Coordinates of C-alpha atoms and ligand atoms in Angstrom, one line a residue:
X1219 CA -257.1 -95.8 96.7
X1220 CA -260.7 -95.8 95.7
X1221 CA -262.8 -95.7 98.8
X1222 CA -266.3 -96.1 99.4
X1223 CA -267.7 -94.5 102.5
X1224 CA -271.3 -95.3 103.8
X1225 CA -273.0 -92.5 105.8
X1226 CA -270.5 -90.0 104.3
X1227 CA -273.3 -87.2 104.9
X1228 CA -273.3 -87.8 108.5
X1229 CA -271.1 -86.0 111.4
X1230 CA -268.2 -88.5 111.4
X1231 CA -268.5 -89.9 108.0
X1232 CA -268.8 -86.4 106.3
X1233 CA -265.4 -85.4 108.2
X1234 CA -263.9 -88.7 106.7
X1235 CA -265.2 -87.6 103.3
X1236 CA -263.7 -84.1 103.7
X1237 CA -260.3 -85.5 104.9
X1238 CA -260.2 -88.0 102.1
X1239 CA -260.8 -85.4 99.7
X1240 CA -258.6 -82.6 101.2
X1241 CA -256.1 -84.5 102.8
X1242 CA -255.0 -87.6 100.4
X1243 CA -255.4 -88.1 96.7
X1244 CA -257.9 -91.0 97.1
X1245 CA -261.3 -91.3 94.9
X1246 CA -264.4 -91.2 97.1
X1247 CA -267.8 -92.8 96.4
X1248 CA -270.2 -91.4 99.4
X1249 CA -273.1 -94.2 99.9
X1250 CA -275.8 -92.2 102.1
X1251 CA -279.5 -92.6 101.9
X1252 CA -279.9 -88.9 103.8
X1253 CA -281.6 -89.9 106.8
X1254 CA -282.7 -87.1 109.2
X1255 CA -279.3 -86.5 110.6
X1256 CA -277.5 -86.2 107.1
X1257 CA -276.8 -82.9 105.3
X1258 CA -275.5 -82.1 101.8
X1259 CA -274.0 -79.1 103.3
X1260 CA -271.4 -81.1 105.3
X1261 CA -269.5 -82.2 102.1
X1262 CA -270.3 -79.1 100.2
X1263 CA -266.8 -78.1 99.9
X1264 CA -265.6 -81.0 98.1
X1265 CA -268.8 -82.2 96.2
X1266 CA -267.8 -80.6 92.9
X1267 CA -264.4 -82.3 92.8
X1268 CA -264.1 -84.9 89.9
X1269 CA -262.9 -87.3 92.7
X1270 CA -266.0 -87.2 94.5
X1271 CA -269.5 -88.9 93.9
X1272 CA -272.5 -89.4 96.0
X1273 CA -275.1 -92.0 95.4
X1274 CA -278.4 -91.5 97.6
X1275 CA -279.0 -95.3 98.4
X1276 CA -279.6 -97.4 101.6
X1277 CA -277.0 -99.9 102.8
X1278 CA -280.2 -102.2 103.2
X1279 CA -280.9 -101.8 99.3
X1280 CA -278.4 -104.8 98.2
X1281 CA -279.1 -104.5 94.4
X1282 CA -278.4 -100.7 94.4
X1283 CA -275.2 -101.2 96.6
X1284 CA -274.0 -104.1 94.3
X1285 CA -274.4 -101.9 91.3
X1286 CA -272.7 -99.2 93.0
X1287 CA -269.7 -101.0 94.0
X1288 CA -269.4 -102.7 90.5
X1289 CA -269.4 -99.2 88.9
X1290 CA -266.8 -97.7 91.3
X1291 CA -264.4 -100.5 92.0
X1292 CA -263.5 -99.6 95.5
X1293 CA -260.1 -100.7 96.9
X1294 CA -261.7 -100.1 100.4
X1295 CA -265.2 -99.6 102.1
X1296 CA -265.5 -97.5 105.4
X1297 CA -268.7 -98.3 106.9
X1298 CA -270.0 -95.5 109.0
X1299 CA -273.8 -95.5 108.1
X1300 CA -275.4 -96.0 111.4
X1301 CA -278.5 -94.7 113.7
X1302 CA -276.2 -93.2 116.6
X1303 CA -278.4 -91.5 119.2
X1304 CA -278.8 -93.4 122.4
X1305 CA -282.1 -91.5 123.6
X1306 CA -283.7 -92.3 120.2
X1307 CA -282.7 -95.9 120.7
X1308 CA -284.6 -95.9 123.9
X1309 CA -287.7 -94.3 122.4
X1310 CA -287.7 -96.5 119.2
X1311 CA -285.1 -99.5 118.9
X1312 CA -286.6 -100.6 115.4
X1313 CA -284.5 -98.3 113.3
X1314 CA -281.5 -99.3 115.1
X1315 CA -281.7 -102.8 114.6
X1316 CA -282.8 -102.4 111.0
X1317 CA -280.0 -99.9 110.1
X1318 CA -277.1 -101.3 112.4
X1319 CA -277.6 -104.9 112.4
X1320 CA -279.6 -106.0 109.3
X1321 CA -277.9 -102.9 107.2
X1322 CA -274.5 -104.0 108.3
X1323 CA -275.4 -107.7 107.3
X1324 CA -276.5 -106.6 103.7
X1325 CA -273.3 -104.5 103.1
X1326 CA -271.3 -107.4 104.3
X1327 CA -273.1 -109.8 102.2
X1328 CA -272.8 -107.5 99.0
X1329 CA -269.2 -106.3 99.9
X1330 CA -268.0 -110.1 100.4
X1331 CA -269.4 -111.1 96.7
X1332 CA -267.7 -108.0 95.3
X1333 CA -264.5 -108.9 96.9
X1334 CA -264.6 -112.4 95.7
X1335 CA -264.9 -111.4 92.2
X1336 CA -261.8 -109.4 92.4
X1337 CA -258.3 -110.7 91.0
X1338 CA -254.8 -110.6 92.2
X1339 CA -253.2 -107.5 93.9
X1340 CA -256.8 -105.8 94.1
X1341 CA -258.3 -108.7 96.1
X1342 CA -255.4 -109.0 98.2
X1343 CA -255.3 -105.5 99.1
X1344 CA -259.1 -104.9 99.6
X1345 CA -260.3 -103.8 102.9
X1346 CA -263.5 -103.4 104.8
X1347 CA -263.3 -101.0 107.9
X1348 CA -266.2 -101.2 110.2
X1349 CA -266.5 -98.0 112.7
X1350 CA -268.1 -98.5 116.0
X1351 CA -268.3 -97.3 119.5
X1352 CA -266.7 -97.8 122.9
X1353 CA -270.3 -98.0 124.2
X1354 CA -270.3 -101.9 123.4
X1355 CA -267.9 -102.4 126.2
X1356 CA -270.9 -101.3 128.6
X1357 CA -269.7 -98.6 131.2
X1358 CA -266.8 -98.1 133.6
X1359 CA -266.9 -97.1 137.3
X1360 CA -264.6 -94.5 138.6
X1361 CA -261.8 -96.7 139.7
X1362 CA -261.8 -99.0 136.4
X1363 CA -258.9 -98.7 133.9
X1364 CA -260.0 -97.5 130.4
X1365 CA -261.2 -99.7 127.8
X1366 CA -258.9 -101.4 125.5
X1367 CA -259.3 -103.7 122.6
X1368 CA -259.3 -106.7 125.0
X1369 CA -262.3 -105.4 127.0
X1370 CA -265.2 -107.8 126.9
X1371 CA -268.5 -106.7 125.1
X1372 CA -271.4 -105.8 127.7
X1373 CA -273.6 -103.6 125.7
X1374 CA -276.4 -101.9 127.9
X1375 CA -278.7 -99.7 125.5
X1376 CA -280.5 -100.7 122.4
X1377 CA -278.1 -98.4 120.3
X1378 CA -274.8 -100.3 121.9
X1379 CA -276.6 -103.6 121.5
X1380 CA -277.2 -102.9 117.8
X1381 CA -273.6 -101.9 117.3
X1382 CA -272.1 -104.8 119.2
X1383 CA -274.0 -107.1 117.1
X1384 CA -272.9 -105.5 114.0
X1385 CA -269.0 -105.9 115.2
X1386 CA -269.8 -109.5 115.8
X1387 CA -271.0 -109.8 112.3
X1388 CA -267.9 -108.1 111.0
X1389 CA -265.8 -110.4 112.7
X1390 CA -267.6 -113.5 111.9
X1391 CA -267.1 -112.5 108.1
X1392 CA -263.3 -112.3 108.7
X1393 CA -263.1 -115.4 110.6
X1394 CA -265.7 -117.5 108.5
X1395 CA -265.0 -116.4 105.0
X1396 CA -261.3 -114.8 105.3
X1397 CA -263.0 -111.4 104.5
X1398 CA -260.4 -108.6 105.0
X1399 CA -262.5 -106.7 107.7
X1400 CA -261.4 -105.0 110.8
X1401 CA -263.1 -102.8 113.3
X1402 CA -262.3 -99.5 115.2
X1403 CA -264.2 -98.8 118.5
X1404 CA -264.2 -94.8 119.6
X1405 CA -265.1 -92.5 122.4
X1406 CA -267.5 -89.7 122.0
X1407 CA -266.8 -87.3 119.2
X1408 CA -267.5 -83.5 118.9
X1409 CA -266.8 -80.8 116.3
X1410 CA -268.4 -79.0 113.4
X1411 CA -271.6 -80.5 111.8
X1412 CA -272.5 -82.4 115.0
X1413 CA -276.3 -82.9 114.8
X1414 CA -278.1 -80.9 117.6
X1415 CA -279.5 -84.1 119.4
X1416 CA -276.1 -84.6 121.0
X1417 CA -274.7 -83.0 124.2
X1418 CA -272.3 -80.6 122.8
X1419 CA -274.1 -79.0 119.9
X1420 CA -277.4 -79.1 121.9
X1421 CA -276.2 -77.3 124.9
X1422 CA -274.4 -74.6 122.5
X1423 CA -277.6 -73.9 120.7
X1424 CA -279.8 -74.0 123.5
X1425 CA -277.5 -71.4 125.4
X1426 CA -277.4 -69.3 122.4
X1427 CA -281.4 -69.2 122.3
X1428 CA -281.4 -68.6 126.0
X1429 CA -283.1 -71.9 126.5
X1430 CA -282.7 -74.5 129.6
X1431 CA -279.4 -76.6 129.3
X1432 CA -281.2 -80.0 130.2
X1433 CA -278.3 -82.1 132.3
X1434 CA -279.4 -85.5 132.9
X1435 CA -279.3 -86.6 136.5
X1436 CA -276.5 -84.8 138.4
X1437 CA -274.2 -84.5 135.4
X1438 CA -271.4 -86.6 136.9
X1439 CA -271.2 -88.9 134.1
X1440 CA -267.9 -89.1 132.2
X1441 CA -267.0 -89.2 128.6
X1442 CA -263.6 -89.2 126.9
X1443 CA -264.0 -86.5 124.1
X1444 CA -262.3 -87.0 120.7
X1445 CA -262.3 -83.9 118.2
X1446 CA -263.8 -85.3 114.9
X1447 CA -261.1 -84.4 112.8
X1448 CA -258.6 -86.4 114.9
X1449 CA -261.0 -89.3 114.5
X1450 CA -261.3 -88.8 110.8
X1451 CA -257.4 -88.9 110.5
X1452 CA -257.3 -92.0 112.6
X1453 CA -259.8 -93.7 110.4
X1454 CA -258.0 -93.0 107.2
X1455 CA -254.8 -94.2 108.8
X1456 CA -256.7 -97.3 109.9
X1457 CA -258.0 -98.0 106.3
X1458 CA -254.5 -97.2 104.6
X1459 CA -252.6 -99.1 107.3
X1460 CA -254.8 -101.4 109.3
X1461 CA -254.6 -105.1 109.5
X1462 CA -257.6 -107.5 108.6
X1463 CA -258.9 -109.2 111.9
X1464 CA -257.6 -106.3 114.1
X1465 CA -259.4 -104.0 116.4
X1466 CA -258.3 -100.4 117.1
X1467 CA -259.7 -98.5 120.2
X1468 CA -259.4 -94.9 119.6
X1469 CA -259.8 -92.3 122.0
X1470 CA -258.5 -89.0 123.0
X1471 CA -257.5 -89.2 126.9
X1472 CA -259.7 -86.2 127.7
X1473 CA -262.2 -87.4 130.1
X1474 CA -264.7 -84.7 131.4
X1475 CA -268.0 -84.9 133.3
X1476 CA -271.0 -83.7 131.5
X1477 CA -271.5 -80.9 134.0
X1478 CA -267.7 -79.7 133.4
X1479 CA -268.5 -79.9 129.7
X1480 CA -271.7 -77.5 129.9
X1481 CA -270.0 -75.3 132.2
X1482 CA -267.1 -75.0 129.6
X1483 CA -269.5 -74.5 127.0
X1484 CA -271.2 -71.4 128.9
X1485 CA -267.9 -69.9 129.7
X1486 CA -266.9 -70.1 126.0
X1487 CA -270.1 -68.5 124.9
X1488 CA -269.9 -65.8 127.6
X1489 CA -266.3 -64.8 126.3
X1490 CA -267.2 -64.9 122.6
X1491 CA -270.7 -63.7 122.8
X1492 CA -271.8 -62.2 126.1
X1493 CA -275.5 -62.5 127.0
X1494 CA -277.1 -59.2 128.1
X1495 CA -279.2 -61.4 130.4
X1496 CA -276.2 -62.8 132.4
X1497 CA -273.7 -65.8 132.5
X1498 CA -275.2 -68.7 130.7
X1499 CA -274.7 -71.2 133.7
X1500 CA -278.0 -69.9 134.9
X1501 CA -279.5 -71.8 132.3
X1502 CA -278.4 -75.1 133.6
X1503 CA -281.3 -77.5 134.6
X1504 CA -280.9 -80.8 136.0
X1505 CA -283.5 -83.2 134.6
X1506 CA -284.5 -86.8 135.0
X1507 CA -281.6 -89.2 134.1
X1508 CA -281.6 -91.3 130.9
X1509 CA -282.9 -94.8 131.7
X1510 CA -279.8 -97.1 132.0
X1511 CA -277.3 -94.3 131.6
X1512 CA -273.8 -95.5 131.4
X1513 CA -271.6 -93.6 134.0
X1514 CA -268.3 -93.6 132.2
X1515 CA -266.7 -94.3 128.9
X1516 CA -262.9 -93.9 128.5
X1517 CA -260.4 -95.6 126.1
X1518 CA -256.6 -96.4 126.5
X1519 CA -255.6 -95.6 122.6
X1520 CA -252.2 -97.0 123.2
X1521 CA -252.5 -99.5 120.6
X1522 CA -254.0 -97.6 118.0
X1523 CA -251.4 -94.8 118.5
X1524 CA -248.7 -97.3 118.0
X1525 CA -249.9 -99.3 115.1
X1526 CA -251.5 -96.5 113.2
X1527 CA -248.7 -93.8 114.0
X1528 CA -251.4 -91.5 115.1
X1529 CA -252.4 -89.4 117.9
X1530 CA -255.3 -86.8 118.8
X1531 CA -254.0 -83.4 118.0
X1532 CA -256.7 -81.3 119.8
X1533 CA -257.0 -81.4 123.6
X1534 CA -260.5 -80.7 124.9
X1535 CA -260.1 -77.1 125.4
X1536 CA -258.7 -76.3 121.9
X1537 CA -261.1 -78.7 120.2
X1538 CA -264.5 -77.2 122.4
X1539 CA -263.4 -73.7 121.6
X1540 CA -263.2 -74.3 117.7
X1541 CA -266.6 -76.0 117.9
X1542 CA -268.3 -73.2 119.7
X1543 CA -266.9 -70.7 117.4
X1544 CA -267.8 -73.0 114.5
X1545 CA -271.5 -73.1 115.8
X1546 CA -271.5 -69.2 116.0
X1547 CA -270.4 -68.8 112.5
X1548 CA -272.5 -71.4 111.0
X1549 CA -276.2 -70.5 112.5
X1550 CA -277.9 -70.9 109.1
X1551 CA -277.2 -74.8 109.1
X1552 CA -278.4 -75.2 112.6
X1553 CA -281.1 -72.8 112.7
X1554 CA -282.7 -74.5 109.5
X1555 CA -282.6 -77.8 111.5
X1556 CA -284.2 -76.3 114.6
X1557 CA -287.0 -75.2 112.6
X1558 CA -287.6 -78.6 111.0
X1559 CA -289.4 -81.5 112.4
X1560 CA -288.4 -85.0 112.2
X1561 CA -290.6 -88.0 113.1
X1562 CA -292.9 -85.8 114.6
X1563 CA -290.4 -84.7 117.2
X1564 CA -289.3 -81.0 117.7
X1565 CA -285.5 -81.2 117.4
X1566 CA -284.0 -81.0 121.1
X1567 CA -285.9 -78.1 121.9
X1568 CA -288.4 -79.1 124.3
X1569 CA -286.1 -79.4 127.2
Ligands
LIG2444 O1 -269.1 -93.2 123.1 C1 -269.3 -92.9 121.8 C2 -270.9 -92.6 121.8 O2 -271.0 -91.4 122.0 C3 -271.5 -93.0 120.1 O3 -271.3 -94.4 120.1 C4 -272.8 -92.2 120.2 O4 -273.3 -92.5 118.8 C5 -272.9 -90.8 120.6 O5 -274.3 -90.4 120.4 C6 -272.3 -90.8 122.1 O6 -273.2 -91.3 123.1 P1 -273.4 -90.3 124.4 O7 -274.7 -91.2 124.7 O8 -272.3 -90.6 125.2 O9 -273.9 -89.0 123.8 P2 -274.8 -88.0 124.0 O10 -274.3 -86.8 123.3 O11 -276.2 -88.3 123.9 O12 -274.6 -87.9 125.7 C7 -273.4 -87.3 126.3 C8 -273.6 -87.3 127.6 O13 -274.5 -86.1 128.1 C9 -274.3 -88.7 128.2 O14 -274.0 -88.9 129.5 C10 -275.7 -88.2 128.3 C11 -275.6 -86.5 128.6 N1 -276.7 -85.8 128.0 C12 -277.1 -85.7 126.9 C13 -278.1 -85.0 126.3 C14 -278.4 -85.2 125.0 C15 -277.3 -84.6 128.9 O15 -277.0 -84.7 130.2 N2 -278.1 -84.1 128.3 C16 -278.6 -84.1 127.2 O16 -279.6 -83.3 126.6

């Protein structure tokens, strides 16, 4: 297959690109305009392969995307380009509306015109996979069953509302135009190359630097943690075998409270690189809660496991150990990000 991946220099997108390059024989076009959260290093291991190409264009730039698709002639598009950080969406929702909603519309519009120009088997086999989040379903209380593909939408942050809107656009293109699109909704990912504004990398790095570990509220909120390489395998199975019009909810069955996560990070760091000043749990600091903080996300992935013949290989303990070791081994990458400023804010360091 010839697969165009949007957002292929981001955290999940780059895991997809690496898996496509290292685990399949597909050709890859990476469409990434390189916002603050994208890094060339994430795909450096595969970038010189003749099966790989990167175009630095925005999904909002329709003429540029149209030209790139016409030249590359994809059999599938995997759409991962998005603004993804909830706290940033609270501080400034505009970029989320522009990229996640308008950008998805722009891409759908161009992709549909490209698809309509295809013939025969190429047209019949074309797929558009939209990668989304479980946050569109709102949040769960402790006694609720996990989210499934049937759960009603109830987004509660500017980020999740923008992703919900993009999911609706994709489904509208399927129902209205017969465009062969489908959607995945996934729980929290973690692993190598995770941008250090998010909980797990922020805590690892702050702990290594002896800085406070800012836990929102009481740390009781629950997330279902999926190792990013397991997610990338699921997405590639989906683009190869998924059915237009379908939804696949992808999760790991590994729910943990934030406090459990942070304590486990401290324990792993204490084991792998002891701090002469003492156990890192001393750095845990409870700070004011995120406005509208969703209490719990968890997915029942049974449908995706069955239909895609996939399951997560990493439990949380195995995946977190690999992740902590990766951050110990790749300091140059996150230290550079740490020194940089973006949008006038110092990266996750003030806490
Ligand atoms: O569920 C999937 C979603 O997971 C994705 O759609 C989002 O793009 C992704 O960012 C993630 O959203 P969360 O808000 O759950 O992730 P985040 O890493 O920002 O926060 C995880 C939990 O940790 C959440 O309950 C808030 C809390 N937290 C986060 C930060 C950054 C803290 O307690 N302290 C922090 O400093």
